[in-house]
mmCIF file of C-alpha atoms in Angstrom:
data_model
loop_
_atom_site.group_PDB
_atom_site.id
_atom_site.type_symbol
_atom_site.label_atom_id
_atom_site.label_comp_id
_atom_site.label_asym_id
_atom_site.label_seq_id
_atom_site.Cartn_x
_atom_site.Cartn_y
_atom_site.Cartn_z
ATOM 1 C CA UNK D 1 -14.957 -28.620 -21.904
ATOM 2 C CA UNK D 2 -18.565 -28.115 -20.286
ATOM 3 C CA UNK D 3 -18.778 -24.762 -22.192
ATOM 4 C CA UNK D 4 -18.017 -26.415 -25.516
ATOM 5 C CA UNK D 5 -20.668 -29.161 -24.696
ATOM 6 C CA UNK D 6 -23.137 -26.524 -23.810
ATOM 7 C CA UNK D 7 -22.519 -24.566 -27.259
ATOM 8 C CA UNK D 8 -22.631 -27.893 -29.174
ATOM 9 C CA UNK D 9 -25.950 -29.034 -27.634
ATOM 10 C CA UNK D 10 -27.412 -25.329 -28.082
ATOM 11 C CA UNK D 11 -26.262 -25.534 -31.850
ATOM 12 C CA UNK D 12 -27.721 -28.813 -32.122
ATOM 13 C CA UNK D 13 -31.016 -28.016 -30.585
ATOM 14 C CA UNK D 14 -31.366 -24.638 -32.803
ATOM 15 C CA UNK D 15 -30.595 -26.472 -35.785
ATOM 16 C CA UNK D 16 -33.475 -29.168 -34.889
ATOM 17 C CA UNK D 17 -35.865 -26.428 -34.326
ATOM 18 C CA UNK D 18 -35.046 -24.571 -37.587
ATOM 19 C CA UNK D 19 -34.869 -27.550 -39.727
ATOM 20 C CA UNK D 20 -31.192 -26.878 -40.553
ATOM 21 C CA UNK D 21 -30.061 -29.997 -39.306
ATOM 22 C CA UNK D 22 -31.040 -32.999 -41.867
ATOM 23 C CA UNK D 23 -33.281 -35.358 -40.543
ATOM 24 C CA UNK D 24 -32.846 -38.720 -42.437
ATOM 25 C CA UNK D 25 -34.908 -41.661 -40.842
ATOM 26 C CA UNK D 26 -34.125 -45.235 -41.980
ATOM 27 C CA UNK D 27 -34.647 -48.731 -40.812
ATOM 28 C CA UNK D 28 -32.592 -49.724 -38.254
ATOM 29 C CA UNK D 29 -32.656 -52.230 -35.317
ATOM 30 C CA UNK D 30 -32.883 -50.305 -31.978
ATOM 31 C CA UNK D 31 -30.859 -52.793 -29.820
ATOM 32 C CA UNK D 32 -27.857 -52.257 -32.241
ATOM 33 C CA UNK D 33 -28.041 -48.565 -31.584
ATOM 34 C CA UNK D 34 -28.405 -48.926 -27.902
ATOM 35 C CA UNK D 35 -25.384 -51.117 -27.742
ATOM 36 C CA UNK D 36 -23.133 -48.950 -29.806
ATOM 37 C CA UNK D 37 -24.230 -46.177 -27.357
ATOM 38 C CA UNK D 38 -23.312 -48.601 -24.283
ATOM 39 C CA UNK D 39 -19.854 -49.216 -25.718
ATOM 40 C CA UNK D 40 -19.101 -45.412 -25.863
ATOM 41 C CA UNK D 41 -19.833 -45.267 -22.188
ATOM 42 C CA UNK D 42 -18.159 -48.545 -21.316
ATOM 43 C CA UNK D 43 -15.008 -46.873 -19.902
ATOM 44 C CA UNK D 44 -16.833 -44.677 -17.762
ATOM 45 C CA UNK D 45 -19.206 -47.114 -16.351
ATOM 46 C CA UNK D 46 -16.178 -49.499 -15.533
ATOM 47 C CA UNK D 47 -14.585 -46.398 -13.778
ATOM 48 C CA UNK D 48 -17.466 -46.020 -11.586
ATOM 49 C CA UNK D 49 -18.138 -49.916 -11.113
ATOM 50 C CA UNK D 50 -21.644 -49.545 -12.726
ATOM 51 C CA UNK D 51 -23.070 -52.327 -14.776
ATOM 52 C CA UNK D 52 -25.277 -51.622 -17.854
ATOM 53 C CA UNK D 53 -27.555 -54.182 -18.815
ATOM 54 C CA UNK D 54 -29.982 -54.537 -22.036
ATOM 55 C CA UNK D 55 -33.346 -56.323 -22.252
ATOM 56 C CA UNK D 56 -35.438 -56.958 -25.461
ATOM 57 C CA UNK D 57 -35.047 -55.333 -28.793
ATOM 58 C CA UNK D 58 -33.553 -58.143 -30.784
ATOM 59 C CA UNK D 59 -34.991 -57.878 -34.159
ATOM 60 C CA UNK D 60 -36.753 -54.980 -33.454
ATOM 61 C CA UNK D 61 -36.489 -52.347 -36.228
ATOM 62 C CA UNK D 62 -37.426 -48.455 -35.741
ATOM 63 C CA UNK D 63 -37.804 -45.819 -38.476
ATOM 64 C CA UNK D 64 -35.151 -43.401 -36.882
ATOM 65 C CA UNK D 65 -32.135 -41.035 -38.013
ATOM 66 C CA UNK D 66 -29.478 -43.251 -36.577
ATOM 67 C CA UNK D 67 -27.286 -40.039 -35.786
ATOM 68 C CA UNK D 68 -29.908 -38.266 -33.786
ATOM 69 C CA UNK D 69 -31.423 -41.364 -31.900
ATOM 70 C CA UNK D 70 -27.868 -42.202 -31.075
ATOM 71 C CA UNK D 71 -27.183 -38.758 -29.480
ATOM 72 C CA UNK D 72 -30.420 -39.105 -27.637
ATOM 73 C CA UNK D 73 -29.694 -42.498 -26.119
ATOM 74 C CA UNK D 74 -26.042 -41.714 -25.396
ATOM 75 C CA UNK D 75 -27.115 -38.487 -23.465
ATOM 76 C CA UNK D 76 -29.685 -40.458 -21.281
ATOM 77 C CA UNK D 77 -27.334 -43.067 -20.766
ATOM 78 C CA UNK D 78 -24.591 -40.703 -19.813
ATOM 79 C CA UNK D 79 -26.960 -39.071 -17.507
ATOM 80 C CA UNK D 80 -27.726 -42.580 -15.887
ATOM 81 C CA UNK D 81 -23.839 -43.134 -15.377
ATOM 82 C CA UNK D 82 -23.402 -39.634 -13.985
ATOM 83 C CA UNK D 83 -25.874 -39.927 -11.235
ATOM 84 C CA UNK D 84 -25.228 -43.458 -10.255
ATOM 85 C CA UNK D 85 -23.188 -44.371 -7.316
ATOM 86 C CA UNK D 86 -20.373 -46.845 -7.731
ATOM 87 C CA UNK D 87 -21.606 -50.651 -7.513
ATOM 88 C CA UNK D 88 -25.105 -49.903 -8.840
ATOM 89 C CA UNK D 89 -26.946 -50.991 -12.077
ATOM 90 C CA UNK D 90 -28.395 -49.421 -14.717
ATOM 91 C CA UNK D 91 -31.087 -51.273 -17.007
ATOM 92 C CA UNK D 92 -32.169 -50.445 -20.533
ATOM 93 C CA UNK D 93 -35.527 -52.155 -21.599
ATOM 94 C CA UNK D 94 -36.737 -52.361 -25.250
ATOM 95 C CA UNK D 95 -40.166 -53.251 -26.051
ATOM 96 C CA UNK D 96 -43.541 -52.705 -28.063
ATOM 97 C CA UNK D 97 -45.530 -49.741 -27.077
ATOM 98 C CA UNK D 98 -49.018 -49.640 -28.301
ATOM 99 C CA UNK D 99 -49.173 -50.799 -32.106
ATOM 100 C CA UNK D 100 -46.818 -48.606 -34.158
ATOM 101 C CA UNK D 101 -44.500 -47.592 -31.418
ATOM 102 C CA UNK D 102 -41.381 -48.893 -29.729
ATOM 103 C CA UNK D 103 -40.608 -48.133 -26.140
ATOM 104 C CA UNK D 104 -37.181 -47.465 -24.695
ATOM 105 C CA UNK D 105 -36.487 -47.327 -20.780
ATOM 106 C CA UNK D 106 -33.276 -46.297 -19.294
ATOM 107 C CA UNK D 107 -33.460 -46.977 -15.434
ATOM 108 C CA UNK D 108 -30.777 -46.190 -12.992
ATOM 109 C CA UNK D 109 -30.213 -46.768 -9.143
ATOM 110 C CA UNK D 110 -28.847 -43.091 -8.837
ATOM 111 C CA UNK D 111 -29.452 -40.370 -6.694
ATOM 112 C CA UNK D 112 -32.930 -39.180 -8.263
ATOM 113 C CA UNK D 113 -34.454 -35.847 -9.002
ATOM 114 C CA UNK D 114 -36.097 -33.695 -6.386
ATOM 115 C CA UNK D 115 -39.894 -32.678 -7.256
ATOM 116 C CA UNK D 116 -38.624 -28.933 -7.509
ATOM 117 C CA UNK D 117 -36.101 -29.902 -10.022
ATOM 118 C CA UNK D 118 -38.088 -32.287 -12.098
ATOM 119 C CA UNK D 119 -40.231 -29.281 -13.572
ATOM 120 C CA UNK D 120 -37.003 -27.773 -14.793
ATOM 121 C CA UNK D 121 -36.254 -30.810 -17.019
ATOM 122 C CA UNK D 122 -36.228 -30.643 -20.780
ATOM 123 C CA UNK D 123 -36.389 -26.870 -20.702
ATOM 124 C CA UNK D 124 -33.864 -24.880 -22.591
ATOM 125 C CA UNK D 125 -34.627 -21.730 -20.507
ATOM 126 C CA UNK D 126 -34.203 -23.184 -17.049
ATOM 127 C CA UNK D 127 -31.056 -25.112 -17.934
ATOM 128 C CA UNK D 128 -30.820 -27.336 -14.811
ATOM 129 C CA UNK D 129 -27.670 -28.875 -14.202
ATOM 130 C CA UNK D 130 -26.348 -30.717 -11.072
ATOM 131 C CA UNK D 131 -23.030 -32.495 -10.193
ATOM 132 C CA UNK D 132 -22.926 -36.211 -10.734
ATOM 133 C CA UNK D 133 -21.889 -38.881 -7.973
ATOM 134 C CA UNK D 134 -18.384 -38.370 -8.800
ATOM 135 C CA UNK D 135 -18.470 -34.690 -9.243
ATOM 136 C CA UNK D 136 -19.183 -34.967 -13.229
ATOM 137 C CA UNK D 137 -20.448 -31.769 -14.575
ATOM 138 C CA UNK D 138 -22.966 -31.091 -17.639
ATOM 139 C CA UNK D 139 -24.392 -28.478 -19.763
ATOM 140 C CA UNK D 140 -28.033 -28.635 -18.459
ATOM 141 C CA UNK D 141 -29.089 -28.687 -22.014
ATOM 142 C CA UNK D 142 -28.764 -32.355 -22.741
ATOM 143 C CA UNK D 143 -32.451 -33.385 -22.010
ATOM 144 C CA UNK D 144 -33.914 -30.417 -24.031
ATOM 145 C CA UNK D 145 -31.906 -31.685 -26.927
ATOM 146 C CA UNK D 146 -33.056 -35.377 -26.375
ATOM 147 C CA UNK D 147 -36.719 -34.215 -26.099
ATOM 148 C CA UNK D 148 -36.391 -32.240 -29.569
ATOM 149 C CA UNK D 149 -34.857 -35.347 -30.995
ATOM 150 C CA UNK D 150 -37.570 -37.637 -29.986
ATOM 151 C CA UNK D 151 -40.146 -35.220 -31.022
ATOM 152 C CA UNK D 152 -38.869 -34.833 -34.353
ATOM 153 C CA UNK D 153 -39.297 -38.792 -34.526
ATOM 154 C CA UNK D 154 -42.846 -38.248 -33.622
ATOM 155 C CA UNK D 155 -42.191 -39.993 -30.093
ATOM 156 C CA UNK D 156 -42.838 -38.749 -26.503
ATOM 157 C CA UNK D 157 -40.585 -38.762 -23.478
ATOM 158 C CA UNK D 158 -41.102 -38.865 -19.829
ATOM 159 C CA UNK D 159 -39.691 -39.852 -16.814
ATOM 160 C CA UNK D 160 -40.223 -41.234 -12.988
ATOM 161 C CA UNK D 161 -37.816 -40.189 -10.152
ATOM 162 C CA UNK D 162 -37.380 -40.434 -6.503
ATOM 163 C CA UNK D 163 -34.660 -39.041 -4.456
ATOM 164 C CA UNK D 164 -32.079 -41.559 -3.534
ATOM 165 C CA UNK D 165 -33.906 -44.482 -5.475
ATOM 166 C CA UNK D 166 -33.200 -43.492 -8.908
ATOM 167 C CA UNK D 167 -34.601 -42.235 -12.344
ATOM 168 C CA UNK D 168 -36.388 -43.896 -15.155
ATOM 169 C CA UNK D 169 -36.575 -42.254 -18.552
ATOM 170 C CA UNK D 170 -39.072 -43.470 -21.189
ATOM 171 C CA UNK D 171 -39.211 -42.607 -24.969
ATOM 172 C CA UNK D 172 -41.240 -43.972 -27.753
ATOM 173 C CA UNK D 173 -40.290 -43.986 -31.299
ATOM 174 C CA UNK D 174 -42.200 -45.282 -34.440
ATOM 175 C CA UNK D 175 -41.735 -48.803 -35.284
ATOM 176 C CA UNK D 176 -40.479 -49.621 -38.719
ATOM 177 C CA UNK D 177 -42.623 -51.421 -41.189
ATOM 178 C CA UNK D 178 -41.578 -54.822 -41.990
ATOM 179 C CA UNK D 179 -40.295 -55.000 -45.472
ATOM 180 C CA UNK D 180 -41.015 -58.204 -47.377
ATOM 181 C CA UNK D 181 -39.065 -58.579 -50.621
ATOM 182 C CA UNK D 182 -40.962 -60.824 -53.082
ATOM 183 C CA UNK D 183 -38.679 -62.256 -56.112
ATOM 184 C CA UNK D 184 -40.483 -64.033 -58.961
ATOM 185 C CA UNK D 185 -38.683 -66.100 -61.703
ATOM 186 C CA UNK D 186 -39.457 -65.033 -65.063
ATOM 187 C CA UNK D 187 -37.869 -66.175 -68.215
ATOM 188 C CA UNK D 188 -37.741 -63.009 -70.051
#
């Protein structure tokens, strides 16, 4: 299963790099995306007794490719669940970042990432992977794909992490322009 996941991540990463993957941004509500991604992981979170909470984002629209941004959010949430011990919390915060960007933060109370491993994140060549708190395995390529997806959206991704205290991943994505429809009545 891990090998298949690794191959899929590599294929997606390559498709994004080469432009072979269609990139179709549209106006979508970011909270809907986040909540859909959480619902996909609900079973795993319940089994580990982890609560996932979302703050903000209602009525905030972004200009994003729904499939790709869902893949990025699911990956970040999946990592948070994987590295968070039973009984702890994960918090997702959605808000404004500067004028034309929206910021999404995924914060966990997990095991954190050591300084020596922090520099390996987001890189395909270093392929850093460690087992989760319940022995879950990963491909080591998920974050490289997430970074590629966020950058394809003209956004940025960064993180803060402290061993045994948790990690906090932030990314920005362009805010969608508010569309106003004006209807005028004419006899003709």
